[in-house]
mmCIF file with all atom_site columns, C-alpha atoms and ligand atoms in Angstrom:
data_model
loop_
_atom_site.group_PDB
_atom_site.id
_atom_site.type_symbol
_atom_site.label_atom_id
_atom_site.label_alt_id
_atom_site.label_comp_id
_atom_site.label_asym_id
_atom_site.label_entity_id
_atom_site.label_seq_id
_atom_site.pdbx_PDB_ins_code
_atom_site.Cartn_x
_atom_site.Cartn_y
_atom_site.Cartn_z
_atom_site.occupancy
_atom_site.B_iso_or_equiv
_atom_site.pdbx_formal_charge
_atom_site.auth_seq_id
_atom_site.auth_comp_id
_atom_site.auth_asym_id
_atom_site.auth_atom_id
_atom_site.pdbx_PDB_model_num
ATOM   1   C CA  . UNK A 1 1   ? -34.681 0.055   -4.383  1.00 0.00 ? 1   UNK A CA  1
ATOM   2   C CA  . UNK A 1 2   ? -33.648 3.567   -4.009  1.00 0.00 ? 2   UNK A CA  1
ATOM   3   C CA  . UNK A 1 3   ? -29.842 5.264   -3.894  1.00 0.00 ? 3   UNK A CA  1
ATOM   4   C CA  . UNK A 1 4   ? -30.393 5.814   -0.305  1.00 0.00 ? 4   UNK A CA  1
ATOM   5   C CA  . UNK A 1 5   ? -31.075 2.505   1.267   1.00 0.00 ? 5   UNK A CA  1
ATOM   6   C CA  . UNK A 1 6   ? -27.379 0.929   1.839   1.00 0.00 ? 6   UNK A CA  1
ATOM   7   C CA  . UNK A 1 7   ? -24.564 1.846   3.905   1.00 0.00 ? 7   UNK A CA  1
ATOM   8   C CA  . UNK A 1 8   ? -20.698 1.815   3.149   1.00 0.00 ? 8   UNK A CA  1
ATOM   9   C CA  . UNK A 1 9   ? -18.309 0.205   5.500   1.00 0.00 ? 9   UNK A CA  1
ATOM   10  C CA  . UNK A 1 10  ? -14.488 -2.001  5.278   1.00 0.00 ? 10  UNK A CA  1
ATOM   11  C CA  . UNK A 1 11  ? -14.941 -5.288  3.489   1.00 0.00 ? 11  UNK A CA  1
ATOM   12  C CA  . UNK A 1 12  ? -14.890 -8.105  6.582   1.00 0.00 ? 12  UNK A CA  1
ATOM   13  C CA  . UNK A 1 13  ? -13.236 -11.826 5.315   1.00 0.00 ? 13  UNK A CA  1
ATOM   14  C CA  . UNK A 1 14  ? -16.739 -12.695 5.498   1.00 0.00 ? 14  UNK A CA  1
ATOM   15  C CA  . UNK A 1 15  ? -17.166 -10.978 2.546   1.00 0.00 ? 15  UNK A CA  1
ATOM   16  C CA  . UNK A 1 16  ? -14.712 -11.641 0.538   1.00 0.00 ? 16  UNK A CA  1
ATOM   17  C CA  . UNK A 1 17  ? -16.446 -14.377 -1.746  1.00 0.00 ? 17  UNK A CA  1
ATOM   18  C CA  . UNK A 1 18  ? -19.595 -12.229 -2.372  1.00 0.00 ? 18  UNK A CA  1
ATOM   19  C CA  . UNK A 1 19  ? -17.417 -9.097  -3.490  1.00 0.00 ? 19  UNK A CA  1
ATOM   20  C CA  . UNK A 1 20  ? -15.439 -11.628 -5.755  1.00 0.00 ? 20  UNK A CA  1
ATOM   21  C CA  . UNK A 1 21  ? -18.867 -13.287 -7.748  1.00 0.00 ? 21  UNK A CA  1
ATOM   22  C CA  . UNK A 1 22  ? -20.231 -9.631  -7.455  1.00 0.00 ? 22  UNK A CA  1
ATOM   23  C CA  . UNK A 1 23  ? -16.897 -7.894  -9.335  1.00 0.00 ? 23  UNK A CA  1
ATOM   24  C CA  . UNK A 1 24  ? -17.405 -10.588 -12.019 1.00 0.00 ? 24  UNK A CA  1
ATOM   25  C CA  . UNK A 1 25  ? -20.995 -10.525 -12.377 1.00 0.00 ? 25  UNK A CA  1
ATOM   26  C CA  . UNK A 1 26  ? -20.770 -6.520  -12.420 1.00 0.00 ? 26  UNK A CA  1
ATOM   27  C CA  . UNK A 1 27  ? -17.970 -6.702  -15.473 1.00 0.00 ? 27  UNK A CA  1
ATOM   28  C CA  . UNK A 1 28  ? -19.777 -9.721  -17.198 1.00 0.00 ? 28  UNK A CA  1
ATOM   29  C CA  . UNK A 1 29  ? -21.607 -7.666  -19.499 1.00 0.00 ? 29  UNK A CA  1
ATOM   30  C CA  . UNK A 1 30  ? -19.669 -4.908  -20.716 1.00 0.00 ? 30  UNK A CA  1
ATOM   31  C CA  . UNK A 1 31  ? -17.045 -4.870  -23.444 1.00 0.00 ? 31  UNK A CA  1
ATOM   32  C CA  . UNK A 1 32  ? -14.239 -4.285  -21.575 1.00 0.00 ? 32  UNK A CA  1
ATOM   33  C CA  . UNK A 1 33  ? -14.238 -7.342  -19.272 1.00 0.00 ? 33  UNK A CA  1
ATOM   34  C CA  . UNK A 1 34  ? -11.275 -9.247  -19.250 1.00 0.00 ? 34  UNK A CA  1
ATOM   35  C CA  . UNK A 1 35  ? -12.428 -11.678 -16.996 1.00 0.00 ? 35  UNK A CA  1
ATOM   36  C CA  . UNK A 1 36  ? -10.028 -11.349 -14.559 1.00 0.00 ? 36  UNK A CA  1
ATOM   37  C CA  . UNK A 1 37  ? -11.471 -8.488  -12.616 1.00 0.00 ? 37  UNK A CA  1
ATOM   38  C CA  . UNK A 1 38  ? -12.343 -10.894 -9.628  1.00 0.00 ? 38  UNK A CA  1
ATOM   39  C CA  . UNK A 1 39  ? -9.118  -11.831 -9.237  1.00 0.00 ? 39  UNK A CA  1
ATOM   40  C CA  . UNK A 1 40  ? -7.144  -8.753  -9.075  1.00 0.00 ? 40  UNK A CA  1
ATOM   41  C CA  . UNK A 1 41  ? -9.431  -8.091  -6.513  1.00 0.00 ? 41  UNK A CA  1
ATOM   42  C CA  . UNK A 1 42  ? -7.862  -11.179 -4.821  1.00 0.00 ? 42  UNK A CA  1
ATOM   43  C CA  . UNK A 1 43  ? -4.726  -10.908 -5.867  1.00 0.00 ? 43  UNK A CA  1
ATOM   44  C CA  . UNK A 1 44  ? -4.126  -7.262  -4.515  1.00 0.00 ? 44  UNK A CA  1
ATOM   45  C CA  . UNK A 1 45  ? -5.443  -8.696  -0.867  1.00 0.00 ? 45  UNK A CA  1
ATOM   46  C CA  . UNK A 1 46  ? -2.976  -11.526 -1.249  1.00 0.00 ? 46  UNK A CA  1
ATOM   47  C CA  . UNK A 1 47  ? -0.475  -9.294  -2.111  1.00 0.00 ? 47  UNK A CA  1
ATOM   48  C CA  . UNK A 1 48  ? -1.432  -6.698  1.367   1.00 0.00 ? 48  UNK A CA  1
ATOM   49  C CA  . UNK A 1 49  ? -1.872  -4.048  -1.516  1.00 0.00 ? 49  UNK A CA  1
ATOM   50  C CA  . UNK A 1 50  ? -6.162  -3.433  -0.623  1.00 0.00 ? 50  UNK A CA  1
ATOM   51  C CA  . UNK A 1 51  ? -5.160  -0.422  0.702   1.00 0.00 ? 51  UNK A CA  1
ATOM   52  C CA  . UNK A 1 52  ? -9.321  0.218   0.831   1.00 0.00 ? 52  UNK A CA  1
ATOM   53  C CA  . UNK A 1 53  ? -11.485 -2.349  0.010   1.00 0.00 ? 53  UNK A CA  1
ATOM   54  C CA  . UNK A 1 54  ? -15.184 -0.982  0.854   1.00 0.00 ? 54  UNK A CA  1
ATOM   55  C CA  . UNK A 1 55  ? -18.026 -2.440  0.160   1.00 0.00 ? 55  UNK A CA  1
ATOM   56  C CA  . UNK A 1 56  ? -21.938 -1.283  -0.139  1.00 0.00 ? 56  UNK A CA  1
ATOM   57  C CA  . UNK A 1 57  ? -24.530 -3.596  1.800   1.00 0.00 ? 57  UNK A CA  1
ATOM   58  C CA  . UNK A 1 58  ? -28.161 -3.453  1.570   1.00 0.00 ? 58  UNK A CA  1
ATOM   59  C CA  . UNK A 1 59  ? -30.650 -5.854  3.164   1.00 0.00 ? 59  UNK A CA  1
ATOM   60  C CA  . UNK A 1 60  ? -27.137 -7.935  4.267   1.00 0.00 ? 60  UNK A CA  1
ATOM   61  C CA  . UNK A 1 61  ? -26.255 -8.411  0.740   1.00 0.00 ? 61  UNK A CA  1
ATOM   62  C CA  . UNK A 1 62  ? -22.780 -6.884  -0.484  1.00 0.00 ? 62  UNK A CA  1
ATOM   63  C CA  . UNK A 1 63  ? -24.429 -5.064  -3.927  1.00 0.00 ? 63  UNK A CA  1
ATOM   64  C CA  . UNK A 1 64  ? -20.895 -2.929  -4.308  1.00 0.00 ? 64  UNK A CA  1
ATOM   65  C CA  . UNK A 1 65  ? -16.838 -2.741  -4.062  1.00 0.00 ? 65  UNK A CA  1
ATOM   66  C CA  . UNK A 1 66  ? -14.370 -0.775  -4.417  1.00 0.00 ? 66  UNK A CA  1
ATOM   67  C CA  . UNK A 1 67  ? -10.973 -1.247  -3.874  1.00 0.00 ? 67  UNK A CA  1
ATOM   68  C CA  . UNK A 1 68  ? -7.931  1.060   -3.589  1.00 0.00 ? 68  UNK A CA  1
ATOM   69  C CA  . UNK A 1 69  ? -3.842  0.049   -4.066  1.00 0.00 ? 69  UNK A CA  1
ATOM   70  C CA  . UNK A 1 70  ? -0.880  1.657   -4.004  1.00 0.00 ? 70  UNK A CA  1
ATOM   71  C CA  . UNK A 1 71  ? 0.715   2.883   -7.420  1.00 0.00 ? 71  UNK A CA  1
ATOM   72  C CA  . UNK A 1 72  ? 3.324   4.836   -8.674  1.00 0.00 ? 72  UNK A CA  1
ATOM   73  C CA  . UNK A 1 73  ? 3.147   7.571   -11.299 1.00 0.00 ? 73  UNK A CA  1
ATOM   74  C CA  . UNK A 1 74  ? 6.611   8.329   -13.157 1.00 0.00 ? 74  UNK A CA  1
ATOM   75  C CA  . UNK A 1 75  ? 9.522   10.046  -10.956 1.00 0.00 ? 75  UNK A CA  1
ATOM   76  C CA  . UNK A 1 76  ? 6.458   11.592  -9.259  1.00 0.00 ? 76  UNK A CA  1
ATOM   77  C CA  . UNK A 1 77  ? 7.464   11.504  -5.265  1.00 0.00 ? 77  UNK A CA  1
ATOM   78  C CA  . UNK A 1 78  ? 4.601   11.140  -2.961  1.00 0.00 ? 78  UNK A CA  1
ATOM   79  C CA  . UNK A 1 79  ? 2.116   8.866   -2.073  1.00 0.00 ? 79  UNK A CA  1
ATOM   80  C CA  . UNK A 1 80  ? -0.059  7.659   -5.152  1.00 0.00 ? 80  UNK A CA  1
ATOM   81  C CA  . UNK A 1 81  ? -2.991  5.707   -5.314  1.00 0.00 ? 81  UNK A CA  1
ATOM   82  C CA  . UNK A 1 82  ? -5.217  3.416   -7.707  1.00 0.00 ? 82  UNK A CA  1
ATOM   83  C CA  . UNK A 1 83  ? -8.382  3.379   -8.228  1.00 0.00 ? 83  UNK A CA  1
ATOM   84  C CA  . UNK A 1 84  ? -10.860 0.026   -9.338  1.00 0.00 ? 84  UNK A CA  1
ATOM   85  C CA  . UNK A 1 85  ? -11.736 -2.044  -9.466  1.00 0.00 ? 85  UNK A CA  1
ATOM   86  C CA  . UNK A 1 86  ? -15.077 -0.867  -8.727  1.00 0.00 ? 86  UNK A CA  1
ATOM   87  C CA  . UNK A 1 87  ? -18.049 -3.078  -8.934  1.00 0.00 ? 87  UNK A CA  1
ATOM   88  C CA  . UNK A 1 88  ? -22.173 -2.496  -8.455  1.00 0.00 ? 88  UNK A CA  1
ATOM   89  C CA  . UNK A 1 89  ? -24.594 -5.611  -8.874  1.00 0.00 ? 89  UNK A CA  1
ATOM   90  C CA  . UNK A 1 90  ? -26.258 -5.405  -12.222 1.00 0.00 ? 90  UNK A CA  1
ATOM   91  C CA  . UNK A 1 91  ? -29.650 -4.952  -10.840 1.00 0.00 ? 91  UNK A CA  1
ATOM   92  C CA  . UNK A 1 92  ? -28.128 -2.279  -8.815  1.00 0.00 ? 92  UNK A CA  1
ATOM   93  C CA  . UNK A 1 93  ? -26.653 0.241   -11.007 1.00 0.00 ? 93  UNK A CA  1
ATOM   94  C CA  . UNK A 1 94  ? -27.617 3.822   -11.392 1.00 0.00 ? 94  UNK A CA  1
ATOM   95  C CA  . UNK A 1 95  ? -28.931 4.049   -7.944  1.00 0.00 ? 95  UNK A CA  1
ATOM   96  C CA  . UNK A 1 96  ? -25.653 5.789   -6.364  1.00 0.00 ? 96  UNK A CA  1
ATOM   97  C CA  . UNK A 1 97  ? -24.177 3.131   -4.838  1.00 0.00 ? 97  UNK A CA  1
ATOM   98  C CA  . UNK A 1 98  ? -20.905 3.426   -7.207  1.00 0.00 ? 98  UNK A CA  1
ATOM   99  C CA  . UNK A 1 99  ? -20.843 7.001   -6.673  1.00 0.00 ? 99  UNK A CA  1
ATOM   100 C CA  . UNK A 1 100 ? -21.160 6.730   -2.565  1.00 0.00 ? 100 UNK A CA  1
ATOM   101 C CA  . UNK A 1 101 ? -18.109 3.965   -2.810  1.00 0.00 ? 101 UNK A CA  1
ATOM   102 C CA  . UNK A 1 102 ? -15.564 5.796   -4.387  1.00 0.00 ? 102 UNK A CA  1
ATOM   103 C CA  . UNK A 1 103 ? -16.639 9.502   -2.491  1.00 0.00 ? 103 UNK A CA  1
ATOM   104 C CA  . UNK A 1 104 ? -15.923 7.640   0.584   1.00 0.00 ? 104 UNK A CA  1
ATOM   105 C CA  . UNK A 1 105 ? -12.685 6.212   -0.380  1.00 0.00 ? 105 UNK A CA  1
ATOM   106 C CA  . UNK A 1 106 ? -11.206 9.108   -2.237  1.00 0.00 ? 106 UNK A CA  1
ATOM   107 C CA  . UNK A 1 107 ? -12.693 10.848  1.319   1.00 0.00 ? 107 UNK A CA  1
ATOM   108 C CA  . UNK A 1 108 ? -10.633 8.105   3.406   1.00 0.00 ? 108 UNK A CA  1
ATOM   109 C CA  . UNK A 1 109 ? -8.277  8.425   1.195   1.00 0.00 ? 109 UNK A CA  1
ATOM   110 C CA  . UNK A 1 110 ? -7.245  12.012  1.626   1.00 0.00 ? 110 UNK A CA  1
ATOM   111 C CA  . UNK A 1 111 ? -6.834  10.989  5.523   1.00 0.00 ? 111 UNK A CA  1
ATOM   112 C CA  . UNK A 1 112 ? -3.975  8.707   5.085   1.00 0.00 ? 112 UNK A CA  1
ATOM   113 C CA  . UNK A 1 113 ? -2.665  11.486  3.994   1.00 0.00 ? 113 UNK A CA  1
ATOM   114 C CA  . UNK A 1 114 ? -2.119  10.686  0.192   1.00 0.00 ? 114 UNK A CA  1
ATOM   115 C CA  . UNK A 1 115 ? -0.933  12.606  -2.844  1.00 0.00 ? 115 UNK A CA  1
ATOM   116 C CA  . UNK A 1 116 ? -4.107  12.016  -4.911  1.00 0.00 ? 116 UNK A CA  1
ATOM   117 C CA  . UNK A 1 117 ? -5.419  9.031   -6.707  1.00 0.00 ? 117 UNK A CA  1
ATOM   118 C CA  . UNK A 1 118 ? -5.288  7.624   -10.302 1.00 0.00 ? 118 UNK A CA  1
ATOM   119 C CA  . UNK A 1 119 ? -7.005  5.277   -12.857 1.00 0.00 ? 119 UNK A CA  1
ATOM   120 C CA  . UNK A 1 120 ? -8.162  4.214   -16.438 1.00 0.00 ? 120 UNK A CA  1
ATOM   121 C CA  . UNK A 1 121 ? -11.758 4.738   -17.260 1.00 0.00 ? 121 UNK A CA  1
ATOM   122 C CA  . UNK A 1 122 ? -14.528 6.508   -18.808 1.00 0.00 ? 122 UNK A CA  1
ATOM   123 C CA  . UNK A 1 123 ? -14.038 10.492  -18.075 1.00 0.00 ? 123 UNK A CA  1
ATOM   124 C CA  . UNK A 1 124 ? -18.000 10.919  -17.960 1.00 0.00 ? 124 UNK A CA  1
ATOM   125 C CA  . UNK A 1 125 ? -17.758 9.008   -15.333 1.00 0.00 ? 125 UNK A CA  1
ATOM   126 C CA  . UNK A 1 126 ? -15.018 9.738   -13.311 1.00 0.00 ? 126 UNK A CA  1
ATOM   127 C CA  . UNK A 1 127 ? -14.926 13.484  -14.330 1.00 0.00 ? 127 UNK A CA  1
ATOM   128 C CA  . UNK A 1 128 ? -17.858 14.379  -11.623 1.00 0.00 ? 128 UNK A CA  1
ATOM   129 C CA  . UNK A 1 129 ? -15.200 13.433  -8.590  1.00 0.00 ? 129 UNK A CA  1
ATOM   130 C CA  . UNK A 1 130 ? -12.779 15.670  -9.662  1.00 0.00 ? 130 UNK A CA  1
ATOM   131 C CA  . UNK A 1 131 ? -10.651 13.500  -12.286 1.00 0.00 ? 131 UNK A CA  1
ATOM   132 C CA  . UNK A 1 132 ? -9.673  15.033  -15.549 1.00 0.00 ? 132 UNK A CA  1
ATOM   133 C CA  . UNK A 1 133 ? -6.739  13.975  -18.089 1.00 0.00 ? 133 UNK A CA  1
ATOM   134 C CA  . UNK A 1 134 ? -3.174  15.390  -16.731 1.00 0.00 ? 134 UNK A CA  1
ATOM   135 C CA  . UNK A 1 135 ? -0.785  16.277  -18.822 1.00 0.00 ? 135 UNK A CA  1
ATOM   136 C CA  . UNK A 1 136 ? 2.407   13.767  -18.948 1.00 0.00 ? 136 UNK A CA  1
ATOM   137 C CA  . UNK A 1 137 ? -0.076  11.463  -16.843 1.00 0.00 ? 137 UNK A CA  1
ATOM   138 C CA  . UNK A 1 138 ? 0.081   7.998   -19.436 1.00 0.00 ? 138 UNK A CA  1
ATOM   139 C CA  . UNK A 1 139 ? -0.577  4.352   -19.101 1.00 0.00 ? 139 UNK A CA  1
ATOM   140 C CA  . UNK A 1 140 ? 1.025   2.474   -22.201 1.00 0.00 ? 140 UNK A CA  1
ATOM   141 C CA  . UNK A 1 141 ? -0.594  2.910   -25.274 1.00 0.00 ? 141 UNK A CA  1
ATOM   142 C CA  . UNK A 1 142 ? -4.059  3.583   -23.819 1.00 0.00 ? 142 UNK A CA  1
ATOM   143 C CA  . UNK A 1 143 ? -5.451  6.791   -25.001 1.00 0.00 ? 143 UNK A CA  1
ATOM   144 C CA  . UNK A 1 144 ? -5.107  10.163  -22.837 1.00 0.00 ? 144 UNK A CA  1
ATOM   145 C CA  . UNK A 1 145 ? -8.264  10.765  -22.040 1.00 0.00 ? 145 UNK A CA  1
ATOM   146 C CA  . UNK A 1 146 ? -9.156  7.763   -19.991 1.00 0.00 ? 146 UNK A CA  1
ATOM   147 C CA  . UNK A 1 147 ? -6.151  7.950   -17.966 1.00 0.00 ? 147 UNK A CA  1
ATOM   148 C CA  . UNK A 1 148 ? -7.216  10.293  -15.269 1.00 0.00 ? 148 UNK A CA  1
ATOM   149 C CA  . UNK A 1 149 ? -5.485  12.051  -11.898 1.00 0.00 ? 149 UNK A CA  1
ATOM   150 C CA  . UNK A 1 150 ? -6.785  13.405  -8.770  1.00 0.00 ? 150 UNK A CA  1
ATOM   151 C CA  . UNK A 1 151 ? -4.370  15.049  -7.277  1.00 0.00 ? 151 UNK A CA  1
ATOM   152 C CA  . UNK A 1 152 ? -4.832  15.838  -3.475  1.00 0.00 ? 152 UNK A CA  1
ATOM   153 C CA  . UNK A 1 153 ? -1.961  18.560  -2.872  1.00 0.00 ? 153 UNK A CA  1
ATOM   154 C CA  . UNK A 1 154 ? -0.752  21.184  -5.611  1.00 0.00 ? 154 UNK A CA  1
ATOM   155 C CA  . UNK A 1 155 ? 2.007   18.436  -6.817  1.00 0.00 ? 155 UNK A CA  1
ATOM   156 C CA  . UNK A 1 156 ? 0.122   16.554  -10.223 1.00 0.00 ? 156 UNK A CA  1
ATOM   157 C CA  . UNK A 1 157 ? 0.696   13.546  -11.340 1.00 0.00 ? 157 UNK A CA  1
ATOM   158 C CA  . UNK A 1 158 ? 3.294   13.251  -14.355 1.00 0.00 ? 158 UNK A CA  1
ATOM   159 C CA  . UNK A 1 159 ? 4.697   10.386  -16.064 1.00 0.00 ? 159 UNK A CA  1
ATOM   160 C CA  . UNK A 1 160 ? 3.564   6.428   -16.498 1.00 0.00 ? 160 UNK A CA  1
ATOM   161 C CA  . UNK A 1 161 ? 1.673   4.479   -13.865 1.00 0.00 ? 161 UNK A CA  1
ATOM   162 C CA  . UNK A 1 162 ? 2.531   1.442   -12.678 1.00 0.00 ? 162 UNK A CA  1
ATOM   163 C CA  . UNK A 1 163 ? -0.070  -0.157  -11.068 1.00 0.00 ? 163 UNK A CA  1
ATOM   164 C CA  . UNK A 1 164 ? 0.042   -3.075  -8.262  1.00 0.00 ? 164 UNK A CA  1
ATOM   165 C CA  . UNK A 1 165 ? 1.314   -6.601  -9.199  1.00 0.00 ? 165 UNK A CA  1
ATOM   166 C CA  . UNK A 1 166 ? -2.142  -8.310  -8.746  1.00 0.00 ? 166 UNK A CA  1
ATOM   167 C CA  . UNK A 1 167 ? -3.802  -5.848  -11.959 1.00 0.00 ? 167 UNK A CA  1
ATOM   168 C CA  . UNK A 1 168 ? -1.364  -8.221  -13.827 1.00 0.00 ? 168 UNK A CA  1
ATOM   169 C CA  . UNK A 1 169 ? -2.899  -11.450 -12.624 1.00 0.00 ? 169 UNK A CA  1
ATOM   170 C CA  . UNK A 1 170 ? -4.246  -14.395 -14.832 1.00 0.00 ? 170 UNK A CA  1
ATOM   171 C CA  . UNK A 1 171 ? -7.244  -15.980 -14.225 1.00 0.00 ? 171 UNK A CA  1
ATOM   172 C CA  . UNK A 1 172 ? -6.570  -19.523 -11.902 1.00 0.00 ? 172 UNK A CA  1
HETATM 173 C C1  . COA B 2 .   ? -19.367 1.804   -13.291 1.00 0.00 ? 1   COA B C1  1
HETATM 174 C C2  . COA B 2 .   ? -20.167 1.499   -12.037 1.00 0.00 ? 1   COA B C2  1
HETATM 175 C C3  . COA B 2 .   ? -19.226 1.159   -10.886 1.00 0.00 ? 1   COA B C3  1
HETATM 176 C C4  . COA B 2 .   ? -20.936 2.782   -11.676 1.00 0.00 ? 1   COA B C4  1
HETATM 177 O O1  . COA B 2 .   ? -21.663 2.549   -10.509 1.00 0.00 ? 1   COA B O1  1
HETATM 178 P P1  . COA B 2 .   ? -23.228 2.912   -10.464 1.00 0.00 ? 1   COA B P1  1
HETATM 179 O O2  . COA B 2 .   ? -23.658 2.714   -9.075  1.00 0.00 ? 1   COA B O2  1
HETATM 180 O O3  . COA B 2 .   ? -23.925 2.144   -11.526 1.00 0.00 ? 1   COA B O3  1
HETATM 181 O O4  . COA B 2 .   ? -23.222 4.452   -10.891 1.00 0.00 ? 1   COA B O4  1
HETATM 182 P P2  . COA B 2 .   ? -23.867 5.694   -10.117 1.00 0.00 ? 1   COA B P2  1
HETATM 183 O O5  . COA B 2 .   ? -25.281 5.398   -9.778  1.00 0.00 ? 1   COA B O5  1
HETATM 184 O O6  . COA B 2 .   ? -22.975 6.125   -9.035  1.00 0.00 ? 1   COA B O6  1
HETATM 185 O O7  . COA B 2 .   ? -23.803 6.770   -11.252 1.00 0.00 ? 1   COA B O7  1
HETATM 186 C C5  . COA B 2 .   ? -24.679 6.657   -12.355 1.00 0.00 ? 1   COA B C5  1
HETATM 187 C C6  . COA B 2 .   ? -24.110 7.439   -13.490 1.00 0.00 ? 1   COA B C6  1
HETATM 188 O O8  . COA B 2 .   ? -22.926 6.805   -13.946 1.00 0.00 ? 1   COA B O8  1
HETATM 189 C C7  . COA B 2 .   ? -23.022 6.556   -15.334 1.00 0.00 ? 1   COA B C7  1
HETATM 190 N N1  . COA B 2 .   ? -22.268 5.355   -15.645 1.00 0.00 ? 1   COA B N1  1
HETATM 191 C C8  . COA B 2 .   ? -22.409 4.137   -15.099 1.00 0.00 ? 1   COA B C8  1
HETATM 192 N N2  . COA B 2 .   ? -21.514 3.293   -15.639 1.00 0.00 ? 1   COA B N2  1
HETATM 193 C C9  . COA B 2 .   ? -20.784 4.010   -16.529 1.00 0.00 ? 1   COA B C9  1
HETATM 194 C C10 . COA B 2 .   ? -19.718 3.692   -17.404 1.00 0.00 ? 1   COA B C10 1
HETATM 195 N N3  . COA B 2 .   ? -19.190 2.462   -17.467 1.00 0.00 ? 1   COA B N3  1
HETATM 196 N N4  . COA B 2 .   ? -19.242 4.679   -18.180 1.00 0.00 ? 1   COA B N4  1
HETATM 197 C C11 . COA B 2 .   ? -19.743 5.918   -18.115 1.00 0.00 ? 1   COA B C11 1
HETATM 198 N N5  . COA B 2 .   ? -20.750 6.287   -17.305 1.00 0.00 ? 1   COA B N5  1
HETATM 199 C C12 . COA B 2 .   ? -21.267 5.328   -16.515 1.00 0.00 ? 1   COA B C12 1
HETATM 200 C C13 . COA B 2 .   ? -24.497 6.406   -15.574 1.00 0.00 ? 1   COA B C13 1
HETATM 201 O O9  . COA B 2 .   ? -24.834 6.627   -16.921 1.00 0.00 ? 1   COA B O9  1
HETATM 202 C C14 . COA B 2 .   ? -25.067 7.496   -14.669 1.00 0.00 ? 1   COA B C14 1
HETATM 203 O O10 . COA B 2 .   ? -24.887 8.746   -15.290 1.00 0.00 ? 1   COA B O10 1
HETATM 204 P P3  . COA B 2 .   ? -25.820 10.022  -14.919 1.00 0.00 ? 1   COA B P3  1
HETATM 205 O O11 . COA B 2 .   ? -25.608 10.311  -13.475 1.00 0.00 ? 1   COA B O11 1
HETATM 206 O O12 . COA B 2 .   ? -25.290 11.096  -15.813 1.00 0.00 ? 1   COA B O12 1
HETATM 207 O O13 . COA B 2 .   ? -27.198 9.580   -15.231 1.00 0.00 ? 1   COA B O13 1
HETATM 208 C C15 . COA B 2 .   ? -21.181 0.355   -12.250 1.00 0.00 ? 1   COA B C15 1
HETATM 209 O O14 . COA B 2 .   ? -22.063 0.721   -13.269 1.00 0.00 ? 1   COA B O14 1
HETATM 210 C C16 . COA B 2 .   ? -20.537 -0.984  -12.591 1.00 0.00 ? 1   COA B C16 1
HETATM 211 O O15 . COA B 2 .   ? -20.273 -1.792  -11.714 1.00 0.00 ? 1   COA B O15 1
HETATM 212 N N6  . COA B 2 .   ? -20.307 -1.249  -13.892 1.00 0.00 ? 1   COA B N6  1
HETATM 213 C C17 . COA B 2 .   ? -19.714 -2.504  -14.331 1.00 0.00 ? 1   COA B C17 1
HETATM 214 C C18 . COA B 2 .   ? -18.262 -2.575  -13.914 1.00 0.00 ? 1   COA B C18 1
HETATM 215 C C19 . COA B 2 .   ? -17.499 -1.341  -14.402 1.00 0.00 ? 1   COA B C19 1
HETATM 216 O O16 . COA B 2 .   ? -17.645 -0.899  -15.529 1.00 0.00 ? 1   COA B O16 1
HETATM 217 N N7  . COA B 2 .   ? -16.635 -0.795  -13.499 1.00 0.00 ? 1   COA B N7  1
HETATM 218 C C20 . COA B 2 .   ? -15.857 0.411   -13.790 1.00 0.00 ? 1   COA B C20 1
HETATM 219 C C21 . COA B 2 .   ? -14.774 0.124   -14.773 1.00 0.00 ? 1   COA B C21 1
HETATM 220 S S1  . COA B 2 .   ? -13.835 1.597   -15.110 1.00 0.00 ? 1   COA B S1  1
#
């Protein structure tokens, strides 16, 4: 299949089981899976913290997720949001589909309005949306560079992120 054939819309409660055995499947195989990435996907829409939760469908199958959740970043005022997880089938990947997710939620994103939007991850990655390391920006003891900000208005983010409740959730 190409990048081009899928659209990007809200998750529906109809979906809701696909996106969680495609956000496991998608974290399966790489070495950072924790297992759990499934259920903070739950957890944060138990918790009314899926601020976004979009999904990529092709052929009536959901073959991506992302979801978006309120954080907070330090004594920073404003309006700060997380990033991830985000999810594309196996057979899927490097075809776009992660990249069209998370352009059109940082895009919906920007219309709430928001102060910008923050995360842990690989910089190649996330670097070609606009996120770089910020200075003062930290996340325990996990190493600068893949704790990134996008920040939406001149204010940056400064200072440690706490993300939602339902990133800290066990497996049931
Ligand atoms: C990461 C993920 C969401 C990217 O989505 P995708 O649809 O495969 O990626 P896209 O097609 O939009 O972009 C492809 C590019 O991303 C790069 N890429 C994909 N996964 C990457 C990763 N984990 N780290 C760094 N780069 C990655 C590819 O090498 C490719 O680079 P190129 O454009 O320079 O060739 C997807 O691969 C995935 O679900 N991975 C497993 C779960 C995961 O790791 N989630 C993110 C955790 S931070």
């Amino acid at each position: 299949m190409t990048g081009d054939v899928f659209s990007i819309r809200e998750a529906r409660p109809d979906d809701y089981a696909a996106i969680f055995d495609l956000t496991q499947r998608a974290f399966a195989p790489t070495p950072y899976a924790s297992g759990t990435e499934g259920h903070i996907v739950l957890a944060l829409r138990d918790d009314g913290d899926l601020t976004l939760s979009l999904v990529a469908v092709a052929a009536d199958q959901i073959i991506g997720h992302v979801a978006f959740s309120p954080a907070t970043v330090g004594e920073t005022n404003g309006a700060w949001y997380a990033l991830g997880p985000v999810s594309v089938a196996p057979e899927q990947q490097k075809t776009g589909v992660g990249s069209r997710l998370i352009t059109a939620g940082l895009d919906q994103l920007r219309g709430l309005p928001a102060s910008g939007c923050v995360l842990i991850g690989s910089p190649s990655y996330y670097g070609r949306f606009g996120f770089t390391r910020c200075d003062g920006l930290t996340y325990g003891t996990v190493p600068a560079e893949y704790v990134q900000g996008l920040a939406f208005t001149s204010m940056s983010p400064v200072g440690e992120i706490t993300f939602a409740p339902g990133f800290d959730v066990q497996p049931k």
